[in-house]
C-alpha positions as a Markdown table, in Angstrom:
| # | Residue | x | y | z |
|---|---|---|---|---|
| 1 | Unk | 0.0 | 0.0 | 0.0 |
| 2 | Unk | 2.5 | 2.4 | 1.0 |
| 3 | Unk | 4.5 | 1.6 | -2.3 |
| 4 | Unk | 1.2 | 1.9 | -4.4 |
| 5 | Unk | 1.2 | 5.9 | -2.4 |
| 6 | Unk | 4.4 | 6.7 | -3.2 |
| 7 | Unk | 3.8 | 5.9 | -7.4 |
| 8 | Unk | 0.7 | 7.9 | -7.2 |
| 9 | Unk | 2.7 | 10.9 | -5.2 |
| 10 | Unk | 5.3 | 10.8 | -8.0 |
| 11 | Unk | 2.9 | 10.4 | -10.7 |
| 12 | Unk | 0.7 | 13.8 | -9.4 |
| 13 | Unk | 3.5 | 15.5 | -8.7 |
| 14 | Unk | 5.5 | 15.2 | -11.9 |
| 15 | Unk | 2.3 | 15.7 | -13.8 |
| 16 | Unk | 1.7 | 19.5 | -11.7 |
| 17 | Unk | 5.4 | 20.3 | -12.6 |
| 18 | Unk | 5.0 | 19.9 | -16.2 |
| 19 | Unk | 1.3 | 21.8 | -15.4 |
| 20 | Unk | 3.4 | 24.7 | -13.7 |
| 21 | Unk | 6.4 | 25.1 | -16.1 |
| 22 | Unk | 3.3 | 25.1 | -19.2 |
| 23 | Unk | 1.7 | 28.2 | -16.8 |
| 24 | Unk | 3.5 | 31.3 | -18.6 |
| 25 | Unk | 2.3 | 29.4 | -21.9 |
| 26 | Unk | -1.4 | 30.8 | -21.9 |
| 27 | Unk | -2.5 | 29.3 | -25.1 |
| 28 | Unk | -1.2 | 25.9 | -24.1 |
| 29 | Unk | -3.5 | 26.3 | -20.4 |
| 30 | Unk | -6.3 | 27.8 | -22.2 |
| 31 | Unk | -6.4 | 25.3 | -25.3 |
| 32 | Unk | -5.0 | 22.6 | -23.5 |
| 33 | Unk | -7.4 | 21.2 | -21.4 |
| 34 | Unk | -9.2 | 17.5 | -22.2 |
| 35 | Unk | -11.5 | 15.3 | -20.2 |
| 36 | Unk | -11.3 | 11.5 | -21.9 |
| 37 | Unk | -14.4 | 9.6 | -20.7 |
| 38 | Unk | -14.1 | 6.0 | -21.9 |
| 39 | Unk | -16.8 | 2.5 | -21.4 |
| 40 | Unk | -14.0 | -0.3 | -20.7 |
| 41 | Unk | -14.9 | -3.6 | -21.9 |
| 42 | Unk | -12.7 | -6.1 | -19.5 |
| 43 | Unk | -11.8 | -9.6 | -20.2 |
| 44 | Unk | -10.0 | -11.6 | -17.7 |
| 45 | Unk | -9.6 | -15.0 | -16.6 |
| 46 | Unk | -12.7 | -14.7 | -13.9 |
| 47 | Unk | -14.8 | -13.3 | -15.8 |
| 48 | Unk | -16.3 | -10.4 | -18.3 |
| 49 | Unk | -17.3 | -7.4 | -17.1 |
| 50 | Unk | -17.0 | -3.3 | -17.7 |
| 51 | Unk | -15.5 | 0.0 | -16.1 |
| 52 | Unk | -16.2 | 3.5 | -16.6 |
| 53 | Unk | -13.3 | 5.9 | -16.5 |
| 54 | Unk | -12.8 | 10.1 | -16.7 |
| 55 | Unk | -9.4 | 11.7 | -17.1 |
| 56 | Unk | -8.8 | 15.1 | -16.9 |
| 57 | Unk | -5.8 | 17.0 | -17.7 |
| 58 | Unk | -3.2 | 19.0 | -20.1 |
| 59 | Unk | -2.2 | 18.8 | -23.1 |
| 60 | Unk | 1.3 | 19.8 | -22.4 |
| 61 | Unk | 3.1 | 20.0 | -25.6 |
| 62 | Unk | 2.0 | 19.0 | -29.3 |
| 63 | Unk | 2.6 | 15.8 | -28.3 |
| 64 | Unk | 2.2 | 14.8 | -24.8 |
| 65 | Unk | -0.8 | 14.7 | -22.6 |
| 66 | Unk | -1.2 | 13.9 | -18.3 |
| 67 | Unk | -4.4 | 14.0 | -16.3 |
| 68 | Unk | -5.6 | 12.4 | -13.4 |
| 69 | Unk | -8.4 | 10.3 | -13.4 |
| 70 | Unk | -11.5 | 8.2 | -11.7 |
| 71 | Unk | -13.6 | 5.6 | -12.1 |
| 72 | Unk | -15.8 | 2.5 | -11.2 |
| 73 | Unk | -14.6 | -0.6 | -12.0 |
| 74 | Unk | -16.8 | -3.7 | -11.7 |
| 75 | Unk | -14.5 | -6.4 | -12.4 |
| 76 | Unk | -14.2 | -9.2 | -9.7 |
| 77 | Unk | -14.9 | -6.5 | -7.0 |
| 78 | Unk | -16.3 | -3.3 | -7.4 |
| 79 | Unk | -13.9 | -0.7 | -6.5 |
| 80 | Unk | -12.8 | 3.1 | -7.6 |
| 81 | Unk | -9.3 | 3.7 | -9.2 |
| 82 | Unk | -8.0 | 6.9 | -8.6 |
| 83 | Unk | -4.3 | 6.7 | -10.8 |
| 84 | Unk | -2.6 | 9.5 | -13.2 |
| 85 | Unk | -2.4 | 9.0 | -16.6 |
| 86 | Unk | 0.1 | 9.8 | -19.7 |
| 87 | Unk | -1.0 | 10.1 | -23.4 |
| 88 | Unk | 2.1 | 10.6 | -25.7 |
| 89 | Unk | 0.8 | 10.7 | -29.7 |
| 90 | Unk | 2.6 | 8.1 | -31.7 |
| 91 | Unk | 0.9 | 9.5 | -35.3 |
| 92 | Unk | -1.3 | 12.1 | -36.1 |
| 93 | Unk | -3.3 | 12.6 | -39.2 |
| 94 | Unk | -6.8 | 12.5 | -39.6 |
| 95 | Unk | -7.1 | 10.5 | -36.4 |
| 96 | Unk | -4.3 | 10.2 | -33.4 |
| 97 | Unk | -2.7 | 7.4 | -32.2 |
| 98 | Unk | -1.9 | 7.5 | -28.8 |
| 99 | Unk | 0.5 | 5.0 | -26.7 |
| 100 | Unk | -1.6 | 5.7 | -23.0 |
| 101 | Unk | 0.4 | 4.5 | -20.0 |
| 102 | Unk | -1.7 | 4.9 | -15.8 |
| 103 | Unk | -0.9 | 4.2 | -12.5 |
| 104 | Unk | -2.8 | 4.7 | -9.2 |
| 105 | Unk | -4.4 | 3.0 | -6.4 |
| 106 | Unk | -7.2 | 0.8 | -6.4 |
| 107 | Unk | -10.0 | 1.2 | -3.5 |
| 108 | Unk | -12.6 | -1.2 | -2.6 |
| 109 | Unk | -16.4 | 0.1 | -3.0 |
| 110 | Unk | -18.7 | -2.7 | -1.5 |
| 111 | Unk | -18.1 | -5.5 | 0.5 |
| 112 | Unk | -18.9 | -8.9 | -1.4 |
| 113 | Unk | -20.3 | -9.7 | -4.9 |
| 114 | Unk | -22.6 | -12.6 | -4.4 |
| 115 | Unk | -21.4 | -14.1 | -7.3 |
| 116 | Unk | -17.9 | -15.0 | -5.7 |
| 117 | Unk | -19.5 | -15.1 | -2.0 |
| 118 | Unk | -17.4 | -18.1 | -0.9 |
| 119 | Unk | -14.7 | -16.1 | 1.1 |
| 120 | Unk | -16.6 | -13.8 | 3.8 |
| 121 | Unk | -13.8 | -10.7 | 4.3 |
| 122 | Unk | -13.0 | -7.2 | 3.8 |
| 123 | Unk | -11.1 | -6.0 | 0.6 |
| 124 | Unk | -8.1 | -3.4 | 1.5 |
| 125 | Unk | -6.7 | -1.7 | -1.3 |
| 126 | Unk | -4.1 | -2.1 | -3.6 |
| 127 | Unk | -2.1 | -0.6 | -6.6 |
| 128 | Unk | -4.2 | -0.7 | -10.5 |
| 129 | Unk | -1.7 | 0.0 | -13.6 |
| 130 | Unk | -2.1 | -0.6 | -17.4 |
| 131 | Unk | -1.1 | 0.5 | -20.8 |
| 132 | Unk | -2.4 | 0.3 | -24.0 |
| 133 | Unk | -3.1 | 2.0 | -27.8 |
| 134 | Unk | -5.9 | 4.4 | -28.5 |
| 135 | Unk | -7.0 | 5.9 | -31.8 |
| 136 | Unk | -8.9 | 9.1 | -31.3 |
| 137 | Unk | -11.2 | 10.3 | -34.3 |
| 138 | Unk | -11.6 | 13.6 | -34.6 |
| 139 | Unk | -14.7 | 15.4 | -35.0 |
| 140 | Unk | -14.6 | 18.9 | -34.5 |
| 141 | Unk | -12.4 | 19.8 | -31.5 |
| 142 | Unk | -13.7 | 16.7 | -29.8 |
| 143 | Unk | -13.1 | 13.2 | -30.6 |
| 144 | Unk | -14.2 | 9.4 | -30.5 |
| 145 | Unk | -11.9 | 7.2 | -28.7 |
| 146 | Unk | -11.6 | 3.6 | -29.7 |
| 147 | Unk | -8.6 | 1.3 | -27.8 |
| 148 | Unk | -7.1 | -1.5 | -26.7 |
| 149 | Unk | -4.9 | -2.0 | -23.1 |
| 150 | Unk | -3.8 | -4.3 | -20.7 |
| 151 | Unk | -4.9 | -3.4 | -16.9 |
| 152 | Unk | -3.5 | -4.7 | -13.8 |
| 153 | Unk | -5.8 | -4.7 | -10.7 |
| 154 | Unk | -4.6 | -5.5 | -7.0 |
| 155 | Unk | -7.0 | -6.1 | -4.2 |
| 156 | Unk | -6.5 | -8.0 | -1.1 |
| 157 | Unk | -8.7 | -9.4 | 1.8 |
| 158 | Unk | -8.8 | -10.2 | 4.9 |
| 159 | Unk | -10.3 | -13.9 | 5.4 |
| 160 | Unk | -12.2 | -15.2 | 8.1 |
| 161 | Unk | -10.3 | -18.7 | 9.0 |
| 162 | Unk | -11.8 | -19.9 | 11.9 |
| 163 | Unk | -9.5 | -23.3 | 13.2 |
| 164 | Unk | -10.3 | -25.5 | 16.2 |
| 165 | Unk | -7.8 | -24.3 | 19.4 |
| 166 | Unk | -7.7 | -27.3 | 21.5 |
| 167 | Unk | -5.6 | -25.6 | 24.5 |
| 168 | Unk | -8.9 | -23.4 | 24.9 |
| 169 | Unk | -11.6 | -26.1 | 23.6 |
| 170 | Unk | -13.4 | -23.6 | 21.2 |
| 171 | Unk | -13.3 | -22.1 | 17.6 |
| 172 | Unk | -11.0 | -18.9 | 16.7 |
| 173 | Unk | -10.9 | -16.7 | 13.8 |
| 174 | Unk | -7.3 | -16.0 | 12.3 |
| 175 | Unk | -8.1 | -14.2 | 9.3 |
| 176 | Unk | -5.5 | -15.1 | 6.5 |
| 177 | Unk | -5.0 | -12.2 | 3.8 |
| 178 | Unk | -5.2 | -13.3 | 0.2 |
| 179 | Unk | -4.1 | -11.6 | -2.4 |
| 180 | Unk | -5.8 | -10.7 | -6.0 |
| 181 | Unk | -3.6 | -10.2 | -9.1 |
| 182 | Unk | -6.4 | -9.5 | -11.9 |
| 183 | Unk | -4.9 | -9.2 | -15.3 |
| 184 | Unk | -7.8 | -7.8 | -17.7 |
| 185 | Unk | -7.2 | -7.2 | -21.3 |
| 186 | Unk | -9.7 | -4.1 | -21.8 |
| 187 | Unk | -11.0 | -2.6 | -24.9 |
| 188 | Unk | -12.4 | 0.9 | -24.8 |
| 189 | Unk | -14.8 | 2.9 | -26.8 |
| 190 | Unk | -15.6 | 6.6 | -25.4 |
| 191 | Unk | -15.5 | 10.6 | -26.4 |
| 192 | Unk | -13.0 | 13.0 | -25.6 |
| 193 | Unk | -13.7 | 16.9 | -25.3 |
């Protein structure tokens, strides 16, 4: 957890650096602001499922865009990513391509899914990363976003293990933590302004 803090600290705070050396640059901070909100499609080896993300940020140079964003994502365990995000442009031309790379941490919304109810526990949070490919199709000033990624999310939970103690003749719970590595391939479809 306190590693996943530290990537997110660094992330923010080299994203308000470039922010604050772009500040004397008026038509960059005045033209420069997006807001990329994107339907996830994510496919995974426990099952299908979707997340809704926002990111909002600068474009910082003709090339390069960072924004932080949230979300709900509904995979496995519902939980809210809050991460940073950086959009570099690979090709432009009629439409972009953009190599997107995110980081942040990943926090636990509601307690159990019934649909994997087998393991009664609280989820603690964990670290969320991914990278992927998105073409963005112009139209207008805004544009269509269409993508592929990989996504990384990390949950873990505390157990309820409850073991027979024969010294005291009774039942105890010693929670155990498991840990959740979900790998999701995610394909995105959404609109930027």
């Amino acid at each position: 957890m306190k590693k996943a803090g530290l990537i997110l600290f660094v992330i923010l705070m080299t994203g308000l650096e470039l922010i604050a050396q772009q500040a004397n640059k008026q038509s960059v901070i005045k033209n420069g602001f997006h807001s990329f909100n994107t339907i996830n499609i994510l496919n995974g080896s426990s099952t299908t499922s979707v997340a809704l993300n926002t990111v909002n940020g600068l474009q910082l140079s003709q090339h390069l865009f960072t924004g932080i964003g949230i979300g709900f994502d509904y995979y496995y365990h519902t939980s809210i990513p809050v991460f940073g995000e950086v959009r570099y442009d690979l090709l432009q031309g009629n439409g972009r391509l953009q190599l997107v790379g995110n980081a942040g941490i990943n926090f636990p919304f509601s307690t159990q899914q019934a649909k994997f109810n087998t393991k009664p526990g609280p989820y603690k949070a964990g670290v969320i990363y991914g990278a992927g490919i998105d073409y963005l199709v112009p139209e207008k000033r805004q544009a269509v976003i269409l993508g592929i990624a990989f996504n990384s999310k990390h949950l873990s939970q505390m157990v309820d293990n409850h073991i027979w103690n024969p010294e005291l003749n009774s039942i105890e719970n010693i929670p155990i933590k498991d840990k959740y590595s979900l790998n999701r391939i995610a394909i995105k479809i959404g609109w930027m302004f």
